[in-house]
Short mmCIF file of C-alpha atoms and ligand atoms in Angstrom, two decimals:
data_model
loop_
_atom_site.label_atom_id
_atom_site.label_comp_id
_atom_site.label_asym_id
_atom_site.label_seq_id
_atom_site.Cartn_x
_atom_site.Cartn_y
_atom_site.Cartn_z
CA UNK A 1 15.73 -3.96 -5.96
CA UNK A 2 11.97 -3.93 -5.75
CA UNK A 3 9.17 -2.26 -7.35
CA UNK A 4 8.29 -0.43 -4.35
CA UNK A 5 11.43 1.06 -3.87
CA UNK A 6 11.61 4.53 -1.58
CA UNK A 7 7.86 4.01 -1.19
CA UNK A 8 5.86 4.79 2.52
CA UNK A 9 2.89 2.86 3.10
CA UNK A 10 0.08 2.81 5.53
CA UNK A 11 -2.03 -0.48 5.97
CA UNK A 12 -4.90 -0.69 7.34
CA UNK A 13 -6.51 -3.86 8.49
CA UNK A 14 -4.14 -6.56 10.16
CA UNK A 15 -5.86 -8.15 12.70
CA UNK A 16 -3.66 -11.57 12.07
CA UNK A 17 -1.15 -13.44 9.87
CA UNK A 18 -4.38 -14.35 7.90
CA UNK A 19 -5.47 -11.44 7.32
CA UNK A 20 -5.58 -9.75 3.57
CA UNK A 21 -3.88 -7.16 4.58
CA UNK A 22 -1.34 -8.95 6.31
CA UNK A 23 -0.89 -10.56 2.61
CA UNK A 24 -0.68 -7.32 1.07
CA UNK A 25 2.23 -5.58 4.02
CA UNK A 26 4.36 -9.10 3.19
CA UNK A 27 4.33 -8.10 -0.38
CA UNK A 28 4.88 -4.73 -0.14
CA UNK A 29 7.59 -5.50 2.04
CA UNK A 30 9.56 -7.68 0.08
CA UNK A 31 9.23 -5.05 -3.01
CA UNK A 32 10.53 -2.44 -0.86
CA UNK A 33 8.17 -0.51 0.98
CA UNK A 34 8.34 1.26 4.32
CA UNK A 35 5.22 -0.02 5.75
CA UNK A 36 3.29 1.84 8.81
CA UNK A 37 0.47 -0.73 10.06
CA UNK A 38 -2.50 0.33 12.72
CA UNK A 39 -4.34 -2.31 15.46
CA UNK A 40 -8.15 -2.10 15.93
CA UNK A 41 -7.71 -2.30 19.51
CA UNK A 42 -5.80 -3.00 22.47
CA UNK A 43 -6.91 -6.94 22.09
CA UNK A 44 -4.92 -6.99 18.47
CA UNK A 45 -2.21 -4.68 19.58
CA UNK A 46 0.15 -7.97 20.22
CA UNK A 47 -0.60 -9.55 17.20
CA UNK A 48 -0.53 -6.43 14.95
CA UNK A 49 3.21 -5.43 16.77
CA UNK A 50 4.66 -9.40 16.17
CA UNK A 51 3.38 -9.09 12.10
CA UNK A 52 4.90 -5.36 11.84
CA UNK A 53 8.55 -7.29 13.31
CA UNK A 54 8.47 -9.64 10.09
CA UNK A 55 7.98 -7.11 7.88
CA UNK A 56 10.17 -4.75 9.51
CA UNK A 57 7.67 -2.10 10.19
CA UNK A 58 8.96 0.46 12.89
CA UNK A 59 5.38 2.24 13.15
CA UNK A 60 2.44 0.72 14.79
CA UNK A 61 -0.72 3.05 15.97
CA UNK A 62 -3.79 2.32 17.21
CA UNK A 63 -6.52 3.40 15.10
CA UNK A 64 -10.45 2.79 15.16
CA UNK A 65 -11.91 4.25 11.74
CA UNK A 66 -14.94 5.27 13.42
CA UNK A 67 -13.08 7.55 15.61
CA UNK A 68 -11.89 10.97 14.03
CA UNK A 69 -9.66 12.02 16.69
CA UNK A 70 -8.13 8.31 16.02
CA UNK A 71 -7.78 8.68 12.25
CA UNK A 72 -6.25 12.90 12.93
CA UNK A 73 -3.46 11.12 15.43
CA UNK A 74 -2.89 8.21 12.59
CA UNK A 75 -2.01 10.88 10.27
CA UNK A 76 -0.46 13.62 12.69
CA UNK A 77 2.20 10.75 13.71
CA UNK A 78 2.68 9.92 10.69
CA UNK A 79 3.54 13.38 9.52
CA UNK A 80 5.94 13.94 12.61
CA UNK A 81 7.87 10.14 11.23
CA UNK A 82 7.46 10.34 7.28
CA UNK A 83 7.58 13.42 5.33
CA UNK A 84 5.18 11.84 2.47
CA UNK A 85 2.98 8.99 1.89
CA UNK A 86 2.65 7.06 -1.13
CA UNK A 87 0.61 4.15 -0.28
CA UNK A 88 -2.46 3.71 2.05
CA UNK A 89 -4.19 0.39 2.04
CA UNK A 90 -7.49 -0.04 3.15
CA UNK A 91 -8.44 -3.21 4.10
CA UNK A 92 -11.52 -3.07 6.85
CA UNK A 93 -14.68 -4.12 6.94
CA UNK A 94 -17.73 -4.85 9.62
CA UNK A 95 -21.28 -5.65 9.86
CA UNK A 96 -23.24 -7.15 13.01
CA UNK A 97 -22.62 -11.03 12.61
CA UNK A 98 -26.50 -11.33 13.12
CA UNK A 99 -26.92 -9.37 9.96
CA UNK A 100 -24.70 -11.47 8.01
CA UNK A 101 -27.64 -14.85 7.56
CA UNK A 102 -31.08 -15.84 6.80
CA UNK A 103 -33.52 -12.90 5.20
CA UNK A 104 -31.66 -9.50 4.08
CA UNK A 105 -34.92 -8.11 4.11
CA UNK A 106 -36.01 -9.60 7.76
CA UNK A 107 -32.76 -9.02 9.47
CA UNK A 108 -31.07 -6.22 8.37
CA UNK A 109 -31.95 -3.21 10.58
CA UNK A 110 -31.24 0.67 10.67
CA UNK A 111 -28.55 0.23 12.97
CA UNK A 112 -26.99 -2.74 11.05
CA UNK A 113 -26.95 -0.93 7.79
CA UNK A 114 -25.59 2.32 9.46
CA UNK A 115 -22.64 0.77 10.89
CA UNK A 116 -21.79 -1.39 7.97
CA UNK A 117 -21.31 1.52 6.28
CA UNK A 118 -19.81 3.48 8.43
CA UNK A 119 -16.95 0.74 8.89
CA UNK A 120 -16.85 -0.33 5.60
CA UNK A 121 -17.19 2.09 3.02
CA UNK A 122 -17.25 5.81 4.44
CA UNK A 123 -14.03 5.20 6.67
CA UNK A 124 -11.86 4.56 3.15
CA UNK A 125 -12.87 8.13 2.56
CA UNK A 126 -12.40 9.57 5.85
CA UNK A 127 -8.82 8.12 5.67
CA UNK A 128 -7.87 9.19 1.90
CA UNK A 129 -9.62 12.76 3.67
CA UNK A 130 -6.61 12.60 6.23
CA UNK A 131 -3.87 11.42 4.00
CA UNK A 132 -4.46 13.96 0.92
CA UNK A 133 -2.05 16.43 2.16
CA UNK A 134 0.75 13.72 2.92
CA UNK A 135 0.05 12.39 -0.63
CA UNK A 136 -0.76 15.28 -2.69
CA UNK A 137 2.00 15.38 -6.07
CA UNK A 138 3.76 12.15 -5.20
CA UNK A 139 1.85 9.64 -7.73
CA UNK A 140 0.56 7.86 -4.73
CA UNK A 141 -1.77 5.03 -4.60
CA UNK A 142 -5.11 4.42 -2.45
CA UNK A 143 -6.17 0.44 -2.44
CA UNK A 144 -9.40 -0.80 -0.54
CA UNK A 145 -11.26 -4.43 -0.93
CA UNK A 146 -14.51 -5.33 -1.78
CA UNK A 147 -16.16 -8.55 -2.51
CA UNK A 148 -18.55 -9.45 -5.29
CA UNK A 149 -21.46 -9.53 -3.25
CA UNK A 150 -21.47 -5.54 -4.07
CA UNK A 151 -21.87 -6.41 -7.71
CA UNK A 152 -24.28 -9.37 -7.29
CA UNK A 153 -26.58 -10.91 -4.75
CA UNK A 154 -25.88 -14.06 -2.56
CA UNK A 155 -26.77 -15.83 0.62
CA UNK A 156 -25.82 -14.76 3.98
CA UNK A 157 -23.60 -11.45 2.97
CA UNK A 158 -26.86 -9.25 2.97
CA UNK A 159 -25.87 -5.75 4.61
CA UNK A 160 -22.22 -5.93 3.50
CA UNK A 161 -23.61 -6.12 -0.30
CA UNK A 162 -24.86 -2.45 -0.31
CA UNK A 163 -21.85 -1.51 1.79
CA UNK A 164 -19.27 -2.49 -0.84
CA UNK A 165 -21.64 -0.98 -3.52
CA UNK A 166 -20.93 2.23 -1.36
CA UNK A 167 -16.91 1.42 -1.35
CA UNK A 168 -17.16 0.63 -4.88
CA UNK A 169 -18.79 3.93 -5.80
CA UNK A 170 -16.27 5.91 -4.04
CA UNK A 171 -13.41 4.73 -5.16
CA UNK A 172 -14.49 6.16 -8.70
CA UNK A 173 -15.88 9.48 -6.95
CA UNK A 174 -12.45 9.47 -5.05
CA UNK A 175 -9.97 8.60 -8.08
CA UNK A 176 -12.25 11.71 -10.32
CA UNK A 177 -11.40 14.05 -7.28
CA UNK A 178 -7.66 13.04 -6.21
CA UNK A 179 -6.49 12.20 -9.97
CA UNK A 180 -5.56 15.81 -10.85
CA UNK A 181 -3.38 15.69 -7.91
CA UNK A 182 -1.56 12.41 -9.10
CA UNK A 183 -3.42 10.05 -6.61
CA UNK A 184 -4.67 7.04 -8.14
CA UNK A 185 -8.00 4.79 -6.26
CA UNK A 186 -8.46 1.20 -7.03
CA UNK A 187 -10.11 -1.66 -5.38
CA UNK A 188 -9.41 -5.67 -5.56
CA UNK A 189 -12.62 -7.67 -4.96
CA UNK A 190 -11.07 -10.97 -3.62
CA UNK A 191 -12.68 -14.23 -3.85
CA UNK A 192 -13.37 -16.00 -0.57
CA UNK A 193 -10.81 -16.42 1.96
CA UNK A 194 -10.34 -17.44 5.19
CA UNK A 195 -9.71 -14.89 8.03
CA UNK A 196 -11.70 -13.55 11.08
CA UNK A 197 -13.85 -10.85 9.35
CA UNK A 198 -14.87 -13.97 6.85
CA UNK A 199 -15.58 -16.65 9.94
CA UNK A 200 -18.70 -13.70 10.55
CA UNK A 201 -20.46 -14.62 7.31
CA UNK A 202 -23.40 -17.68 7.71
CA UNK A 203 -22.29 -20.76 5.52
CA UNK A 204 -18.67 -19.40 4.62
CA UNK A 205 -17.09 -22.88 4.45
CA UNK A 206 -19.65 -23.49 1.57
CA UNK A 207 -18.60 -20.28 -0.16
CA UNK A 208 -15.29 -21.62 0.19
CA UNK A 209 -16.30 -24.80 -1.55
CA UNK A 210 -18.06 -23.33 -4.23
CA UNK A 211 -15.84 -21.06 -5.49
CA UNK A 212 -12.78 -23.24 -5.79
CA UNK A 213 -15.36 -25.30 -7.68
CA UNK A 214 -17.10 -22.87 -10.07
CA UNK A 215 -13.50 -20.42 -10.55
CA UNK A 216 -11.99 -21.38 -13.85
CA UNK A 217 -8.56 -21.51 -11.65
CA UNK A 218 -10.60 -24.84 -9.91
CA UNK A 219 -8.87 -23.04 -6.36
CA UNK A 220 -9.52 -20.21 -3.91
CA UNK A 221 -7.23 -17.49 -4.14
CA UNK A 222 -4.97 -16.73 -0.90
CA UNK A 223 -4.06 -13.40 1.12
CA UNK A 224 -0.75 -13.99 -1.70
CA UNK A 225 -2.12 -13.69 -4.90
CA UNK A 226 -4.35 -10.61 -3.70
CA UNK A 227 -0.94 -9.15 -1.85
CA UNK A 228 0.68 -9.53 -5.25
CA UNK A 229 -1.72 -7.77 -6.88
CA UNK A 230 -1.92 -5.19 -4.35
CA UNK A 231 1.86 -4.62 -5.18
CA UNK A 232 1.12 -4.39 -8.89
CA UNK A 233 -1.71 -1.54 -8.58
CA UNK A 234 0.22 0.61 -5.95
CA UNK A 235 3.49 0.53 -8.33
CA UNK A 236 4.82 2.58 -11.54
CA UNK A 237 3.73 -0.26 -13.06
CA UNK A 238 0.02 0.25 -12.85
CA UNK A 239 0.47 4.38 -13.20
CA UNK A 240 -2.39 4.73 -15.93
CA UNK A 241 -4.83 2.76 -13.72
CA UNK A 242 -7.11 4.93 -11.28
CA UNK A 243 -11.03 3.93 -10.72
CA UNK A 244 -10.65 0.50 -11.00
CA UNK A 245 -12.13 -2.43 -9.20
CA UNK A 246 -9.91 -6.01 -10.20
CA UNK A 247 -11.02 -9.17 -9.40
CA UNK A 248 -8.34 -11.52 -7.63
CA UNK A 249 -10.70 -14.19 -7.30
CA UNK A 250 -9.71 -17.30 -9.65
CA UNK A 251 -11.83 -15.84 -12.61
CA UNK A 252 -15.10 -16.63 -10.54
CA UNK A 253 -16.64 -13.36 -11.31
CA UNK A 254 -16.37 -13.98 -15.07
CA UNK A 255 -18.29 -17.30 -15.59
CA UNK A 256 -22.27 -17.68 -15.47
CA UNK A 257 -22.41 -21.58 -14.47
CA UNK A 258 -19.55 -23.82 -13.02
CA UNK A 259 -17.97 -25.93 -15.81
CA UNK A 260 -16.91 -28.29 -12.73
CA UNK A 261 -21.19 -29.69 -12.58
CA UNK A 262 -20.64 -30.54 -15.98
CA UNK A 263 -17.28 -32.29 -16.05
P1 LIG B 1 -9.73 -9.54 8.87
O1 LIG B 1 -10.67 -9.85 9.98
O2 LIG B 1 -8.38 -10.10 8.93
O3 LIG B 1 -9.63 -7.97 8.65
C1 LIG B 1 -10.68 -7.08 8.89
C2 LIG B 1 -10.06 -5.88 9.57
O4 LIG B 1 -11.02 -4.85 9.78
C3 LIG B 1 -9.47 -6.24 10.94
O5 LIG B 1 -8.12 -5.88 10.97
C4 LIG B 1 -10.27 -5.40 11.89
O6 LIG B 1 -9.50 -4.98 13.02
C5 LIG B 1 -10.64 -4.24 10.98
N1 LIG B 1 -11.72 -3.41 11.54
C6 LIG B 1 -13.03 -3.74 11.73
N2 LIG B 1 -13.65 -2.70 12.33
C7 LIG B 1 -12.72 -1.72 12.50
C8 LIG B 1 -12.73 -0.43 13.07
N3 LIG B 1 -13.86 0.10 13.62
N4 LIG B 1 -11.59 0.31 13.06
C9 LIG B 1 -10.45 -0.19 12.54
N5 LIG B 1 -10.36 -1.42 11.99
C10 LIG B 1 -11.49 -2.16 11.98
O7 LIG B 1 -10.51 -10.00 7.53
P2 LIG B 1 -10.17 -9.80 5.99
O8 LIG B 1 -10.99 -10.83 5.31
O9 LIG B 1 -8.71 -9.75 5.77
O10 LIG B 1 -10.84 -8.39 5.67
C11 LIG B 1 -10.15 -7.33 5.05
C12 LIG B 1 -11.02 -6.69 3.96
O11 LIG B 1 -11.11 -7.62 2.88
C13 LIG B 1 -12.45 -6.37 4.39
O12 LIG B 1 -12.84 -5.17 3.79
C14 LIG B 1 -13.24 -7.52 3.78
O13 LIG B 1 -14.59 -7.17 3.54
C15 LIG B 1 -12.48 -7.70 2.49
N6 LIG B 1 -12.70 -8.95 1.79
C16 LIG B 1 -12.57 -10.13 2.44
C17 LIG B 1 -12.81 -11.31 1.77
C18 LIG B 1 -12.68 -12.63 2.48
O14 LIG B 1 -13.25 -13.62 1.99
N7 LIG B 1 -11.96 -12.73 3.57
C19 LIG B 1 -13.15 -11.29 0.41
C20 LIG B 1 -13.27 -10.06 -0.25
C21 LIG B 1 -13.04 -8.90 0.46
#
């Protein structure tokens, strides 16, 4: 028996078997869950299709979130296979690689900052737009991830910083309009990890290095521990929680200087 039991979901974002949301579909998975997943493009169809056979997935779409006819066919299949959704999981995020080192002030242009937004932030609301009437009354759960670097500045992330300040603002506009209906919003901010969105971001090895320095866990956390908390906040378990943004990230967030520089 798991604690996702008789629940539908819909994630968003494998691109690989690194990805975070390839973490979270394993968990959600094993607890249960009838999982739906959706490929970028044709180049990640493969890839997408061989993860969705380990977790037993029997739906696979193509969907580009900038594309509205894409995300109305998403949910329009969706609604011909399933006759509810409970779960949609959000895990996508963009930003010219150019944009993402040196000066944010220098190198961040109109363009840039329109797209990363786009991608990142507005396309978690275009989705939960589609999937209110398949979720409407069934205590279903939206999940999307952010990073820190919408809380606080640091090097190299630049115009993805005001885009997950844009995520992170909707999910508590989102949560205050879908609540009444039952649907809760939450977001993890993960600490650093690996995967091909990540490999975009100048100096991300030394990210890597930090944190499992400065993180009172003395590690970086893994597409696991975020999956596993991606279980928890979708489940019964987390029903009072709506608006939230949790940090899966070792602790990092919650110190002010690394103990490790003065061990
Ligand atoms: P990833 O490269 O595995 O996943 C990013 C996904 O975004 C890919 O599946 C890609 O296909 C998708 N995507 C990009 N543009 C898209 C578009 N136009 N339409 C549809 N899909 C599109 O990398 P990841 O690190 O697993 O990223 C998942 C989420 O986690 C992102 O929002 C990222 O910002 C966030 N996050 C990552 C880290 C990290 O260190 N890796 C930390 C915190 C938060």
């Amino acid at each position: 028996m798991g604690v996702l039991d008789n629940k539908r979901a819909l994630i968003v974002g494998v691109a690989s078997n690194r990805s975070i949301a390839w973490g979270i579909a394993e968990a959600m998975a094993q607890q249960g869950a009838e999982i739906a997943l959706t490929y970028q493009n044709e180049k990640l169809k493969t890839r997408v299709e061989q993860c969705a056979e380990v977790c037993g997935s029997k739906v696979v779409l193509p969907l580009d979130v900038t594309r509205d006819e894409d995300v109305e066919a998403v949910f329009a299949e969706l609604e011909r296979q399933w006759d509810g959704l409970d779960i949609l999981v959000h895990a996508v995020g963009f930003a010219p690689r150019e944009e993402l080192a040196g000066s944010f002030v220098d190198n961040t242009t109109r363009a840039g900052f329109a797209t990363a937004q786009d991608i990142s932030a507005y396309s978690f609301v275009a989705l939960a737009k589609a999937a209110r009437p398949l979720m409407r009354g069934r205590n279903g759960s939206l999940l999307t991830l952010t990073y820190l670097g919408g809380e606080r500045a640091l090097p190299n992330y630049n115009v993805m910083g005001p885009a997950k300040a844009a995520l992170e603002a909707s999910v508590r506009y989102m949560a205050y309009d879908l609540g009444p209906e039952g649907t809760r919003v939450n977001a993890i901010s993960a600490g650093p990890i690996r995967t091909l969105a990540a490999s975009g971001i100048g100096d991300f090895r030394k990210m890597l290095d930090y944190n499992a320095q400065a993180a009172p866990l003395r590690r970086n956390v893994t597409p696991e521990d975020v999956g596993k908390a991606g279980v928890f906040l979708c489940s019964d378990f987390a029903s009072g929680i709506t608006g939230e943004i949790v940090h899966v990230d070792g602790g990092f967030h919650s110190v002010a200087l690394s103990g490790a520089e003065f061990e």
